[in-house]
């Protein structure tokens, strides 16, 4: 099936691409059970950067909604938005560093297997 036949933002199986900005601010807030103000604040903190429609309206992708949901949890528990956003950035950096370290270890073990005892 051609991309045009599937529609904009879809992948090979007809599902919506995680990075396609399909959701309006109102729908995104409703899906997350939060306010549009929280989404604006998360954007102002630069945790996510929604794309803009031709009319200038914010549009969110599924990937951005997952990140916004992660920010919502600590904010709902009283953490300031800026701190919640920084925590998420640091968590993601830590996860990437751990993934890189594991890859380096695997590569080192492949290049220099442990000697048999």
PDB file of C-alpha atoms in Angstrom:
ATOM      1  CA  UNK A   1       0.000   0.000   0.000  1.00  0.00           C
ATOM      2  CA  UNK A   2       1.414   3.410  -0.897  1.00  0.00           C
ATOM      3  CA  UNK A   3       1.975   6.082   1.734  1.00  0.00           C
ATOM      4  CA  UNK A   4      -0.690   8.243   0.117  1.00  0.00           C
ATOM      5  CA  UNK A   5      -3.206   5.389   0.385  1.00  0.00           C
ATOM      6  CA  UNK A   6      -2.393   4.853   4.079  1.00  0.00           C
ATOM      7  CA  UNK A   7      -2.703   8.530   4.885  1.00  0.00           C
ATOM      8  CA  UNK A   8      -0.293  11.026   6.425  1.00  0.00           C
ATOM      9  CA  UNK A   9       1.671   9.892   9.446  1.00  0.00           C
ATOM     10  CA  UNK A  10       1.064   6.174   9.028  1.00  0.00           C
ATOM     11  CA  UNK A  11       3.671   3.432   8.874  1.00  0.00           C
ATOM     12  CA  UNK A  12       3.691   0.203   6.853  1.00  0.00           C
ATOM     13  CA  UNK A  13       1.092  -1.571   8.980  1.00  0.00           C
ATOM     14  CA  UNK A  14      -1.343   1.348   8.779  1.00  0.00           C
ATOM     15  CA  UNK A  15      -0.652   2.427  12.370  1.00  0.00           C
ATOM     16  CA  UNK A  16       0.077   6.030  13.215  1.00  0.00           C
ATOM     17  CA  UNK A  17       3.768   6.951  13.283  1.00  0.00           C
ATOM     18  CA  UNK A  18       4.883   7.791  16.855  1.00  0.00           C
ATOM     19  CA  UNK A  19       6.451  11.048  15.642  1.00  0.00           C
ATOM     20  CA  UNK A  20       3.510  12.273  13.563  1.00  0.00           C
ATOM     21  CA  UNK A  21       1.927  15.389  15.148  1.00  0.00           C
ATOM     22  CA  UNK A  22      -1.655  14.163  15.037  1.00  0.00           C
ATOM     23  CA  UNK A  23      -3.123  15.495  18.288  1.00  0.00           C
ATOM     24  CA  UNK A  24      -4.374  18.989  18.997  1.00  0.00           C
ATOM     25  CA  UNK A  25      -3.594  20.561  22.340  1.00  0.00           C
ATOM     26  CA  UNK A  26      -7.156  20.046  23.550  1.00  0.00           C
ATOM     27  CA  UNK A  27      -7.222  16.390  22.577  1.00  0.00           C
ATOM     28  CA  UNK A  28      -3.731  15.808  23.988  1.00  0.00           C
ATOM     29  CA  UNK A  29      -4.730  17.345  27.337  1.00  0.00           C
ATOM     30  CA  UNK A  30      -7.905  15.268  27.405  1.00  0.00           C
ATOM     31  CA  UNK A  31      -6.024  12.054  26.585  1.00  0.00           C
ATOM     32  CA  UNK A  32      -3.520  12.754  29.371  1.00  0.00           C
ATOM     33  CA  UNK A  33      -6.160  13.857  31.855  1.00  0.00           C
ATOM     34  CA  UNK A  34      -4.437  17.183  32.363  1.00  0.00           C
ATOM     35  CA  UNK A  35      -4.764  20.823  31.406  1.00  0.00           C
ATOM     36  CA  UNK A  36      -3.648  22.656  28.309  1.00  0.00           C
ATOM     37  CA  UNK A  37      -1.663  24.895  30.656  1.00  0.00           C
ATOM     38  CA  UNK A  38       0.482  21.955  31.733  1.00  0.00           C
ATOM     39  CA  UNK A  39       1.221  21.127  28.098  1.00  0.00           C
ATOM     40  CA  UNK A  40       2.172  24.756  27.448  1.00  0.00           C
ATOM     41  CA  UNK A  41       4.435  24.779  30.514  1.00  0.00           C
ATOM     42  CA  UNK A  42       6.157  21.543  29.468  1.00  0.00           C
ATOM     43  CA  UNK A  43       6.771  23.141  26.089  1.00  0.00           C
ATOM     44  CA  UNK A  44       8.106  26.328  27.694  1.00  0.00           C
ATOM     45  CA  UNK A  45      10.472  24.176  29.786  1.00  0.00           C
ATOM     46  CA  UNK A  46      11.602  22.686  26.436  1.00  0.00           C
ATOM     47  CA  UNK A  47      10.917  19.108  27.423  1.00  0.00           C
ATOM     48  CA  UNK A  48       8.871  18.754  24.239  1.00  0.00           C
ATOM     49  CA  UNK A  49       8.461  21.049  21.267  1.00  0.00           C
ATOM     50  CA  UNK A  50       5.099  20.549  19.601  1.00  0.00           C
ATOM     51  CA  UNK A  51       4.893  21.202  15.901  1.00  0.00           C
ATOM     52  CA  UNK A  52       2.569  23.923  14.683  1.00  0.00           C
ATOM     53  CA  UNK A  53      -0.233  23.597  12.167  1.00  0.00           C
ATOM     54  CA  UNK A  54      -0.484  26.059   9.295  1.00  0.00           C
ATOM     55  CA  UNK A  55      -2.812  28.065  11.528  1.00  0.00           C
ATOM     56  CA  UNK A  56      -0.228  28.132  14.340  1.00  0.00           C
ATOM     57  CA  UNK A  57      -1.947  25.600  16.606  1.00  0.00           C
ATOM     58  CA  UNK A  58       0.158  23.146  18.600  1.00  0.00           C
ATOM     59  CA  UNK A  59       0.154  19.527  17.441  1.00  0.00           C
ATOM     60  CA  UNK A  60       1.539  16.663  19.508  1.00  0.00           C
ATOM     61  CA  UNK A  61       2.831  13.235  18.523  1.00  0.00           C
ATOM     62  CA  UNK A  62       2.333  10.006  20.451  1.00  0.00           C
ATOM     63  CA  UNK A  63       5.985  10.140  21.479  1.00  0.00           C
ATOM     64  CA  UNK A  64       5.523  13.653  22.892  1.00  0.00           C
ATOM     65  CA  UNK A  65       2.393  12.554  24.749  1.00  0.00           C
ATOM     66  CA  UNK A  66       4.342   9.749  26.434  1.00  0.00           C
ATOM     67  CA  UNK A  67       6.940  12.273  27.591  1.00  0.00           C
ATOM     68  CA  UNK A  68       4.243  14.686  28.778  1.00  0.00           C
ATOM     69  CA  UNK A  69       2.601  11.841  30.733  1.00  0.00           C
ATOM     70  CA  UNK A  70       5.927  11.148  32.440  1.00  0.00           C
ATOM     71  CA  UNK A  71       6.154  14.827  33.445  1.00  0.00           C
ATOM     72  CA  UNK A  72       2.586  14.917  34.664  1.00  0.00           C
ATOM     73  CA  UNK A  73       3.154  12.285  37.355  1.00  0.00           C
ATOM     74  CA  UNK A  74       5.695  14.230  39.466  1.00  0.00           C
ATOM     75  CA  UNK A  75       3.873  17.517  38.807  1.00  0.00           C
ATOM     76  CA  UNK A  76       0.663  15.976  40.161  1.00  0.00           C
ATOM     77  CA  UNK A  77       2.647  15.053  43.300  1.00  0.00           C
ATOM     78  CA  UNK A  78       3.765  18.653  43.810  1.00  0.00           C
ATOM     79  CA  UNK A  79       7.087  18.788  41.946  1.00  0.00           C
ATOM     80  CA  UNK A  80       7.580  22.082  40.078  1.00  0.00           C
ATOM     81  CA  UNK A  81       7.271  21.682  36.303  1.00  0.00           C
ATOM     82  CA  UNK A  82      10.852  22.795  35.638  1.00  0.00           C
ATOM     83  CA  UNK A  83      12.190  20.218  38.128  1.00  0.00           C
ATOM     84  CA  UNK A  84       9.987  17.443  36.723  1.00  0.00           C
ATOM     85  CA  UNK A  85      11.217  18.204  33.212  1.00  0.00           C
ATOM     86  CA  UNK A  86      14.848  18.204  34.352  1.00  0.00           C
ATOM     87  CA  UNK A  87      14.348  14.869  36.118  1.00  0.00           C
ATOM     88  CA  UNK A  88      12.995  13.334  32.915  1.00  0.00           C
ATOM     89  CA  UNK A  89      15.931  14.661  30.889  1.00  0.00           C
ATOM     90  CA  UNK A  90      18.371  13.235  33.443  1.00  0.00           C
ATOM     91  CA  UNK A  91      16.565   9.876  33.540  1.00  0.00           C
ATOM     92  CA  UNK A  92      16.781   9.654  29.751  1.00  0.00           C
ATOM     93  CA  UNK A  93      20.478  10.594  29.779  1.00  0.00           C
ATOM     94  CA  UNK A  94      21.173   7.944  32.415  1.00  0.00           C
ATOM     95  CA  UNK A  95      19.302   5.300  30.420  1.00  0.00           C
ATOM     96  CA  UNK A  96      21.280   6.184  27.283  1.00  0.00           C
ATOM     97  CA  UNK A  97      24.591   6.063  29.200  1.00  0.00           C
ATOM     98  CA  UNK A  98      23.698   2.660  30.651  1.00  0.00           C
ATOM     99  CA  UNK A  99      22.775   1.386  27.183  1.00  0.00           C
ATOM    100  CA  UNK A 100      26.073   2.679  25.756  1.00  0.00           C
ATOM    101  CA  UNK A 101      28.060   1.101  28.593  1.00  0.00           C
ATOM    102  CA  UNK A 102      26.375  -2.253  27.992  1.00  0.00           C
ATOM    103  CA  UNK A 103      27.225  -2.032  24.277  1.00  0.00           C
ATOM    104  CA  UNK A 104      30.854  -1.199  25.069  1.00  0.00           C
ATOM    105  CA  UNK A 105      31.053  -4.150  27.479  1.00  0.00           C
ATOM    106  CA  UNK A 106      29.625  -6.525  24.876  1.00  0.00           C
ATOM    107  CA  UNK A 107      32.061  -5.235  22.250  1.00  0.00           C
ATOM    108  CA  UNK A 108      35.007  -5.577  24.652  1.00  0.00           C
ATOM    109  CA  UNK A 109      33.986  -9.132  25.587  1.00  0.00           C
ATOM    110  CA  UNK A 110      33.680 -10.059  21.907  1.00  0.00           C
ATOM    111  CA  UNK A 111      37.106  -8.580  21.105  1.00  0.00           C
ATOM    112  CA  UNK A 112      38.794 -10.016  24.217  1.00  0.00           C
ATOM    113  CA  UNK A 113      36.892 -13.075  25.484  1.00  0.00           C
ATOM    114  CA  UNK A 114      37.707 -14.097  29.064  1.00  0.00           C
ATOM    115  CA  UNK A 115      40.420 -16.746  29.310  1.00  0.00           C
ATOM    116  CA  UNK A 116      39.268 -20.258  30.200  1.00  0.00           C
ATOM    117  CA  UNK A 117      40.178 -21.275  33.753  1.00  0.00           C
TER     118      UNK A 117
END
